[in-house]
mmCIF file of C-alpha atoms in Angstrom:
data_model
loop_
_atom_site.group_PDB
_atom_site.id
_atom_site.type_symbol
_atom_site.label_atom_id
_atom_site.label_comp_id
_atom_site.label_asym_id
_atom_site.label_seq_id
_atom_site.Cartn_x
_atom_site.Cartn_y
_atom_site.Cartn_z
ATOM 1 C CA UNK A 1 33.556 -33.462 4.862
ATOM 2 C CA UNK A 2 32.920 -33.126 0.895
ATOM 3 C CA UNK A 3 29.049 -32.842 1.399
ATOM 4 C CA UNK A 4 29.194 -29.946 3.471
ATOM 5 C CA UNK A 5 31.829 -28.584 2.015
ATOM 6 C CA UNK A 6 29.484 -29.396 -0.704
ATOM 7 C CA UNK A 7 25.954 -27.601 1.190
ATOM 8 C CA UNK A 8 27.695 -25.006 1.592
ATOM 9 C CA UNK A 9 28.448 -23.864 -1.941
ATOM 10 C CA UNK A 10 25.292 -24.993 -3.237
ATOM 11 C CA UNK A 11 23.979 -22.430 -0.120
ATOM 12 C CA UNK A 12 25.653 -19.942 -1.761
ATOM 13 C CA UNK A 13 24.394 -20.283 -4.790
ATOM 14 C CA UNK A 14 21.529 -20.246 -3.095
ATOM 15 C CA UNK A 15 22.425 -16.534 -1.493
ATOM 16 C CA UNK A 16 24.239 -14.912 -5.150
ATOM 17 C CA UNK A 17 21.776 -16.116 -7.087
ATOM 18 C CA UNK A 18 18.592 -14.592 -5.194
ATOM 19 C CA UNK A 19 20.873 -11.071 -4.278
ATOM 20 C CA UNK A 20 21.875 -11.221 -8.113
ATOM 21 C CA UNK A 21 17.813 -11.428 -9.530
ATOM 22 C CA UNK A 22 17.267 -9.272 -7.005
ATOM 23 C CA UNK A 23 19.020 -6.352 -7.556
ATOM 24 C CA UNK A 24 18.984 -7.441 -11.275
ATOM 25 C CA UNK A 25 14.725 -6.182 -11.129
ATOM 26 C CA UNK A 26 14.742 -3.496 -8.727
ATOM 27 C CA UNK A 27 14.960 0.686 -9.961
ATOM 28 C CA UNK A 28 17.698 2.622 -8.804
ATOM 29 C CA UNK A 29 16.274 5.359 -7.668
ATOM 30 C CA UNK A 30 12.862 7.395 -8.254
ATOM 31 C CA UNK A 31 13.672 11.077 -10.172
ATOM 32 C CA UNK A 32 13.021 13.103 -7.843
ATOM 33 C CA UNK A 33 14.475 16.192 -9.034
ATOM 34 C CA UNK A 34 12.069 15.540 -12.151
ATOM 35 C CA UNK A 35 9.252 14.641 -9.525
ATOM 36 C CA UNK A 36 10.103 18.679 -7.932
ATOM 37 C CA UNK A 37 9.969 20.177 -11.239
ATOM 38 C CA UNK A 38 6.868 19.111 -13.258
ATOM 39 C CA UNK A 39 5.054 18.864 -9.561
ATOM 40 C CA UNK A 40 6.427 21.488 -7.716
ATOM 41 C CA UNK A 41 4.532 22.145 -3.672
ATOM 42 C CA UNK A 42 1.370 24.086 -4.747
ATOM 43 C CA UNK A 43 -1.454 25.511 -2.188
ATOM 44 C CA UNK A 44 -4.386 23.908 -5.149
ATOM 45 C CA UNK A 45 -3.074 20.389 -5.286
ATOM 46 C CA UNK A 46 -1.435 18.707 -1.883
ATOM 47 C CA UNK A 47 -0.798 15.074 -4.339
ATOM 48 C CA UNK A 48 1.818 16.904 -5.811
ATOM 49 C CA UNK A 49 3.074 17.129 -1.632
ATOM 50 C CA UNK A 50 1.968 13.173 -1.467
ATOM 51 C CA UNK A 51 3.551 11.906 -4.522
ATOM 52 C CA UNK A 52 7.576 13.670 -3.021
ATOM 53 C CA UNK A 53 6.620 12.042 0.139
ATOM 54 C CA UNK A 54 6.391 8.649 -2.258
ATOM 55 C CA UNK A 55 9.810 9.322 -3.702
ATOM 56 C CA UNK A 56 11.839 9.467 -1.113
ATOM 57 C CA UNK A 57 10.820 6.187 1.638
ATOM 58 C CA UNK A 58 10.731 4.025 -2.205
ATOM 59 C CA UNK A 59 13.538 6.243 -2.391
ATOM 60 C CA UNK A 60 15.361 5.537 0.896
ATOM 61 C CA UNK A 61 14.722 1.740 0.595
ATOM 62 C CA UNK A 62 15.632 0.903 -2.795
ATOM 63 C CA UNK A 63 19.648 2.830 -1.973
ATOM 64 C CA UNK A 64 19.423 -0.067 1.290
ATOM 65 C CA UNK A 65 18.442 -2.624 -0.595
ATOM 66 C CA UNK A 66 21.263 -2.416 -3.499
ATOM 67 C CA UNK A 67 23.549 -1.428 -1.528
ATOM 68 C CA UNK A 68 23.682 -4.377 1.064
ATOM 69 C CA UNK A 69 23.247 -6.727 -1.330
ATOM 70 C CA UNK A 70 25.635 -5.698 -3.360
ATOM 71 C CA UNK A 71 27.388 -6.142 0.465
ATOM 72 C CA UNK A 72 26.882 -9.341 0.551
ATOM 73 C CA UNK A 73 27.625 -10.207 -3.085
ATOM 74 C CA UNK A 74 30.892 -8.824 -1.818
ATOM 75 C CA UNK A 75 31.398 -10.899 0.836
ATOM 76 C CA UNK A 76 30.338 -13.911 -0.789
ATOM 77 C CA UNK A 77 33.358 -13.958 -3.066
ATOM 78 C CA UNK A 78 35.231 -12.449 -0.253
ATOM 79 C CA UNK A 79 36.262 -9.268 -1.172
ATOM 80 C CA UNK A 80 34.639 -7.978 1.956
ATOM 81 C CA UNK A 81 34.496 -8.798 5.515
ATOM 82 C CA UNK A 82 30.924 -10.713 6.418
ATOM 83 C CA UNK A 83 30.151 -8.671 9.095
ATOM 84 C CA UNK A 84 27.141 -9.919 11.275
ATOM 85 C CA UNK A 85 24.363 -7.771 10.101
ATOM 86 C CA UNK A 86 24.723 -9.289 5.871
ATOM 87 C CA UNK A 87 25.539 -13.009 7.355
ATOM 88 C CA UNK A 88 21.495 -11.884 9.144
ATOM 89 C CA UNK A 89 20.987 -11.259 6.283
ATOM 90 C CA UNK A 90 22.403 -13.516 3.821
ATOM 91 C CA UNK A 91 19.945 -16.343 5.889
ATOM 92 C CA UNK A 92 17.343 -14.365 5.534
ATOM 93 C CA UNK A 93 17.809 -14.526 1.799
ATOM 94 C CA UNK A 94 18.435 -18.171 1.245
ATOM 95 C CA UNK A 95 14.829 -18.895 3.354
ATOM 96 C CA UNK A 96 13.060 -16.524 0.998
ATOM 97 C CA UNK A 97 12.460 -14.685 3.849
ATOM 98 C CA UNK A 98 12.734 -9.955 3.841
ATOM 99 C CA UNK A 99 15.388 -9.408 5.237
ATOM 100 C CA UNK A 100 15.558 -7.570 8.897
ATOM 101 C CA UNK A 101 17.808 -3.777 7.276
ATOM 102 C CA UNK A 102 14.553 -3.839 4.891
ATOM 103 C CA UNK A 103 11.672 -4.230 6.476
ATOM 104 C CA UNK A 104 12.915 -0.718 8.955
ATOM 105 C CA UNK A 105 13.082 0.920 5.936
ATOM 106 C CA UNK A 106 8.932 -0.822 4.144
ATOM 107 C CA UNK A 107 5.922 -0.727 4.915
ATOM 108 C CA UNK A 108 4.479 -3.139 7.311
ATOM 109 C CA UNK A 109 3.968 -6.349 5.080
ATOM 110 C CA UNK A 110 3.847 -9.771 5.492
ATOM 111 C CA UNK A 111 5.247 -11.519 2.201
ATOM 112 C CA UNK A 112 7.753 -14.354 2.236
ATOM 113 C CA UNK A 113 10.529 -12.211 -0.036
ATOM 114 C CA UNK A 114 9.966 -13.236 -3.107
ATOM 115 C CA UNK A 115 6.042 -11.827 -3.718
ATOM 116 C CA UNK A 116 7.371 -8.636 -1.398
ATOM 117 C CA UNK A 117 9.774 -8.357 -4.366
ATOM 118 C CA UNK A 118 7.038 -9.015 -7.136
ATOM 119 C CA UNK A 119 4.425 -6.516 -4.179
ATOM 120 C CA UNK A 120 7.263 -3.970 -4.760
ATOM 121 C CA UNK A 121 8.284 -3.224 -8.102
ATOM 122 C CA UNK A 122 4.593 -3.244 -8.308
ATOM 123 C CA UNK A 123 4.394 -0.426 -5.991
ATOM 124 C CA UNK A 124 6.816 1.115 -7.514
ATOM 125 C CA UNK A 125 5.750 0.894 -10.571
ATOM 126 C CA UNK A 126 2.463 3.049 -9.894
ATOM 127 C CA UNK A 127 4.476 5.978 -8.109
ATOM 128 C CA UNK A 128 6.426 6.251 -12.178
ATOM 129 C CA UNK A 129 3.394 6.039 -13.844
ATOM 130 C CA UNK A 130 1.754 8.857 -11.449
ATOM 131 C CA UNK A 131 5.400 10.652 -12.249
ATOM 132 C CA UNK A 132 4.644 9.314 -16.109
ATOM 133 C CA UNK A 133 1.184 10.460 -17.589
ATOM 134 C CA UNK A 134 0.308 13.103 -14.139
ATOM 135 C CA UNK A 135 -1.803 12.379 -11.105
ATOM 136 C CA UNK A 136 -4.494 8.943 -11.503
ATOM 137 C CA UNK A 137 -7.829 9.040 -11.613
ATOM 138 C CA UNK A 138 -8.232 6.196 -9.793
ATOM 139 C CA UNK A 139 -5.976 4.889 -6.726
ATOM 140 C CA UNK A 140 -4.626 2.086 -6.179
ATOM 141 C CA UNK A 141 -3.944 2.471 -2.628
ATOM 142 C CA UNK A 142 -1.817 -0.192 -1.590
ATOM 143 C CA UNK A 143 0.271 0.976 -3.036
ATOM 144 C CA UNK A 144 1.148 3.617 -1.509
ATOM 145 C CA UNK A 145 3.912 4.099 1.422
ATOM 146 C CA UNK A 146 2.022 5.742 3.598
ATOM 147 C CA UNK A 147 -1.821 6.069 2.549
ATOM 148 C CA UNK A 148 -2.954 8.457 5.490
ATOM 149 C CA UNK A 149 -0.820 11.130 3.909
ATOM 150 C CA UNK A 150 -2.541 11.073 1.081
ATOM 151 C CA UNK A 151 -5.954 10.640 3.108
ATOM 152 C CA UNK A 152 -5.172 13.603 4.360
ATOM 153 C CA UNK A 153 -3.607 15.165 0.888
ATOM 154 C CA UNK A 154 -7.297 14.323 -0.287
ATOM 155 C CA UNK A 155 -9.472 16.549 2.205
ATOM 156 C CA UNK A 156 -7.257 18.790 2.129
ATOM 157 C CA UNK A 157 -7.969 19.777 -1.445
ATOM 158 C CA UNK A 158 -11.562 20.182 -1.064
ATOM 159 C CA UNK A 159 -10.940 22.214 1.805
ATOM 160 C CA UNK A 160 -8.577 24.653 0.439
ATOM 161 C CA UNK A 161 -10.715 24.019 -3.185
ATOM 162 C CA UNK A 162 -14.300 25.385 -1.003
ATOM 163 C CA UNK A 163 -12.580 27.191 1.815
ATOM 164 C CA UNK A 164 -13.762 25.137 4.381
ATOM 165 C CA UNK A 165 -11.862 23.812 7.684
ATOM 166 C CA UNK A 166 -10.948 21.032 7.757
ATOM 167 C CA UNK A 167 -11.142 19.562 11.164
ATOM 168 C CA UNK A 168 -15.081 19.999 9.754
ATOM 169 C CA UNK A 169 -14.234 17.157 6.876
ATOM 170 C CA UNK A 170 -15.121 13.056 6.264
ATOM 171 C CA UNK A 171 -15.320 10.930 5.062
ATOM 172 C CA UNK A 172 -18.857 10.132 2.774
ATOM 173 C CA UNK A 173 -18.160 6.465 0.954
ATOM 174 C CA UNK A 174 -20.003 6.065 -2.172
ATOM 175 C CA UNK A 175 -19.059 1.364 -3.644
ATOM 176 C CA UNK A 176 -18.672 2.314 -7.523
ATOM 177 C CA UNK A 177 -20.039 -0.435 -10.641
ATOM 178 C CA UNK A 178 -16.667 0.306 -12.620
ATOM 179 C CA UNK A 179 -12.983 -1.947 -11.722
ATOM 180 C CA UNK A 180 -10.722 0.666 -10.615
ATOM 181 C CA UNK A 181 -8.767 -0.246 -13.841
ATOM 182 C CA UNK A 182 -11.179 1.241 -15.766
ATOM 183 C CA UNK A 183 -12.358 4.673 -14.137
ATOM 184 C CA UNK A 184 -10.707 7.128 -16.271
ATOM 185 C CA UNK A 185 -11.538 10.884 -15.145
ATOM 186 C CA UNK A 186 -10.530 11.901 -11.180
ATOM 187 C CA UNK A 187 -13.897 12.742 -9.634
ATOM 188 C CA UNK A 188 -14.793 16.559 -8.696
ATOM 189 C CA UNK A 189 -14.566 16.083 -4.775
ATOM 190 C CA UNK A 190 -12.564 13.527 -2.662
ATOM 191 C CA UNK A 191 -10.974 10.396 -5.167
ATOM 192 C CA UNK A 192 -11.869 6.962 -6.041
ATOM 193 C CA UNK A 193 -9.222 3.908 -5.031
ATOM 194 C CA UNK A 194 -8.804 0.483 -5.327
ATOM 195 C CA UNK A 195 -7.023 -2.563 -4.927
ATOM 196 C CA UNK A 196 -9.269 -3.883 -1.149
ATOM 197 C CA UNK A 197 -9.717 -6.978 0.133
ATOM 198 C CA UNK A 198 -12.367 -8.030 1.935
ATOM 199 C CA UNK A 199 -11.648 -10.516 4.475
ATOM 200 C CA UNK A 200 -14.711 -12.642 6.103
ATOM 201 C CA UNK A 201 -17.292 -11.502 3.928
ATOM 202 C CA UNK A 202 -18.042 -10.294 0.195
ATOM 203 C CA UNK A 203 -19.048 -7.653 -1.468
ATOM 204 C CA UNK A 204 -22.699 -9.033 -3.592
ATOM 205 C CA UNK A 205 -22.444 -6.544 -7.412
ATOM 206 C CA UNK A 206 -25.376 -7.100 -8.174
ATOM 207 C CA UNK A 207 -27.786 -7.026 -4.965
ATOM 208 C CA UNK A 208 -24.993 -3.600 -3.426
ATOM 209 C CA UNK A 209 -24.178 -4.977 -0.547
ATOM 210 C CA UNK A 210 -22.265 -6.807 1.845
ATOM 211 C CA UNK A 211 -22.196 -10.840 1.635
ATOM 212 C CA UNK A 212 -21.630 -14.346 2.543
ATOM 213 C CA UNK A 213 -18.057 -15.278 2.141
ATOM 214 C CA UNK A 214 -18.184 -17.921 -0.570
ATOM 215 C CA UNK A 215 -16.968 -21.054 0.491
ATOM 216 C CA UNK A 216 -13.463 -21.705 1.125
ATOM 217 C CA UNK A 217 -13.218 -17.859 -0.129
ATOM 218 C CA UNK A 218 -10.501 -16.232 2.900
ATOM 219 C CA UNK A 219 -10.728 -13.167 1.124
ATOM 220 C CA UNK A 220 -12.360 -11.423 -1.830
ATOM 221 C CA UNK A 221 -11.317 -8.380 -3.965
ATOM 222 C CA UNK A 222 -13.123 -5.421 -2.810
ATOM 223 C CA UNK A 223 -15.434 -2.889 -5.554
ATOM 224 C CA UNK A 224 -13.262 0.092 -5.924
ATOM 225 C CA UNK A 225 -14.823 3.220 -4.417
ATOM 226 C CA UNK A 226 -15.524 6.824 -4.394
ATOM 227 C CA UNK A 227 -14.071 8.957 -0.690
ATOM 228 C CA UNK A 228 -16.417 11.890 -1.530
ATOM 229 C CA UNK A 229 -15.170 14.832 1.382
ATOM 230 C CA UNK A 230 -18.413 15.689 2.876
ATOM 231 C CA UNK A 231 -18.536 19.356 5.919
ATOM 232 C CA UNK A 232 -20.514 18.033 9.155
ATOM 233 C CA UNK A 233 -21.321 15.066 7.627
ATOM 234 C CA UNK A 234 -24.162 12.782 10.505
ATOM 235 C CA UNK A 235 -22.904 8.882 10.934
ATOM 236 C CA UNK A 236 -25.503 6.481 9.327
ATOM 237 C CA UNK A 237 -26.975 4.575 12.007
ATOM 238 C CA UNK A 238 -28.084 1.801 9.651
ATOM 239 C CA UNK A 239 -27.512 0.367 6.883
ATOM 240 C CA UNK A 240 -23.905 0.509 7.461
ATOM 241 C CA UNK A 241 -21.292 -1.607 8.660
ATOM 242 C CA UNK A 242 -18.311 1.230 10.065
ATOM 243 C CA UNK A 243 -15.059 -1.481 8.206
ATOM 244 C CA UNK A 244 -12.045 -1.401 9.716
ATOM 245 C CA UNK A 245 -9.698 -1.022 6.774
ATOM 246 C CA UNK A 246 -5.926 -2.083 8.008
ATOM 247 C CA UNK A 247 -2.721 -2.731 5.756
ATOM 248 C CA UNK A 248 -1.943 -6.409 6.490
ATOM 249 C CA UNK A 249 -3.668 -9.312 8.044
ATOM 250 C CA UNK A 250 -2.404 -8.492 11.495
ATOM 251 C CA UNK A 251 -4.565 -5.871 11.984
ATOM 252 C CA UNK A 252 -2.357 -4.680 15.035
ATOM 253 C CA UNK A 253 -0.467 -2.105 14.917
ATOM 254 C CA UNK A 254 1.580 0.637 16.807
ATOM 255 C CA UNK A 255 1.256 4.292 17.711
ATOM 256 C CA UNK A 256 3.621 5.966 14.570
ATOM 257 C CA UNK A 257 5.225 9.306 15.663
ATOM 258 C CA UNK A 258 3.048 11.538 13.113
ATOM 259 C CA UNK A 259 -0.461 9.661 15.503
ATOM 260 C CA UNK A 260 -0.903 7.351 13.187
ATOM 261 C CA UNK A 261 -1.799 3.644 13.799
ATOM 262 C CA UNK A 262 1.664 1.546 11.570
ATOM 263 C CA UNK A 263 -1.711 -0.942 10.700
ATOM 264 C CA UNK A 264 -4.784 0.771 10.191
ATOM 265 C CA UNK A 265 -5.875 2.900 7.602
ATOM 266 C CA UNK A 266 -9.478 4.456 8.075
ATOM 267 C CA UNK A 267 -12.702 2.890 8.471
ATOM 268 C CA UNK A 268 -14.885 2.905 5.869
ATOM 269 C CA UNK A 269 -18.638 2.751 5.989
ATOM 270 C CA UNK A 270 -20.036 -0.455 3.000
ATOM 271 C CA UNK A 271 -23.877 -0.434 1.974
ATOM 272 C CA UNK A 272 -25.482 -3.810 4.139
ATOM 273 C CA UNK A 273 -28.728 -5.502 5.041
ATOM 274 C CA UNK A 274 -27.598 -6.915 8.081
ATOM 275 C CA UNK A 275 -26.337 -4.515 11.498
ATOM 276 C CA UNK A 276 -23.631 -4.179 11.827
ATOM 277 C CA UNK A 277 -23.369 -6.806 14.920
ATOM 278 C CA UNK A 278 -23.322 -9.592 11.763
ATOM 279 C CA UNK A 279 -20.380 -8.299 10.535
ATOM 280 C CA UNK A 280 -18.621 -7.639 13.825
ATOM 281 C CA UNK A 281 -19.030 -11.492 14.821
ATOM 282 C CA UNK A 282 -17.179 -12.222 11.851
ATOM 283 C CA UNK A 283 -14.018 -10.291 12.045
ATOM 284 C CA UNK A 284 -15.069 -8.457 9.162
ATOM 285 C CA UNK A 285 -11.994 -6.224 8.331
ATOM 286 C CA UNK A 286 -10.836 -4.305 5.044
ATOM 287 C CA UNK A 287 -6.736 -5.637 3.989
ATOM 288 C CA UNK A 288 -4.266 -3.443 1.654
ATOM 289 C CA UNK A 289 -2.124 -5.994 1.110
ATOM 290 C CA UNK A 290 -2.731 -10.387 1.895
ATOM 291 C CA UNK A 291 0.422 -12.053 3.098
ATOM 292 C CA UNK A 292 1.435 -14.361 -0.036
#
């Protein structure tokens, strides 16, 4: 009986410490009023709308996290009733799994809880830097809650600037030599993105094309890419591999109400000296976030 009591107390201690640790690290919420003031809805700049939507989504998640963590801590002290929902959440905290309550309000992710929190803080920091210092010269595509809105915003900016129909636009792709973090200026048209990983292949920067993975390397970092909107763009037949890009390693999603997949982001053409079939056999894909 004593051993059982000790196990229960140590279990509760772990849950309490985990809850307090997460609560102390996550920000209250992002300042939406400041965002609306600094980045109002503008015809010429769709990125302002993208930022507003991202802030709203992250704030919903942060609020749910704070409320539920405080409730779990109160329940452990016996101040409120430990409901079934709180019990399930406490179990998740104990086994280092993202609680379902949070996952329902969050972006797709396969990470365990500890890595998930670190990833969330990095995403919030990316948005906070955007709020503080203006639209970034290069975008960490993995940091977006909903990257498809950002891609549509990029096309919309080009369509409005050059007065062309957005329906005729698609992205052209150019892999850059400069790392994403070192890019200091936005391109004239389109956007720079970084933070993607290649699964099943690697990017050979010296030769400027896709190459075989090195032994024991499951995932490799992809170079920064310039997404360049082009009207009535012919799709290249050779010299590229049309590489699918997914949010997580699961590579499967459902269609959401917006008509977008919850996991697939877009196909990206990567220069290749081998036929596409070679990379398709190796199931080569770009991934926004890994599972650790």
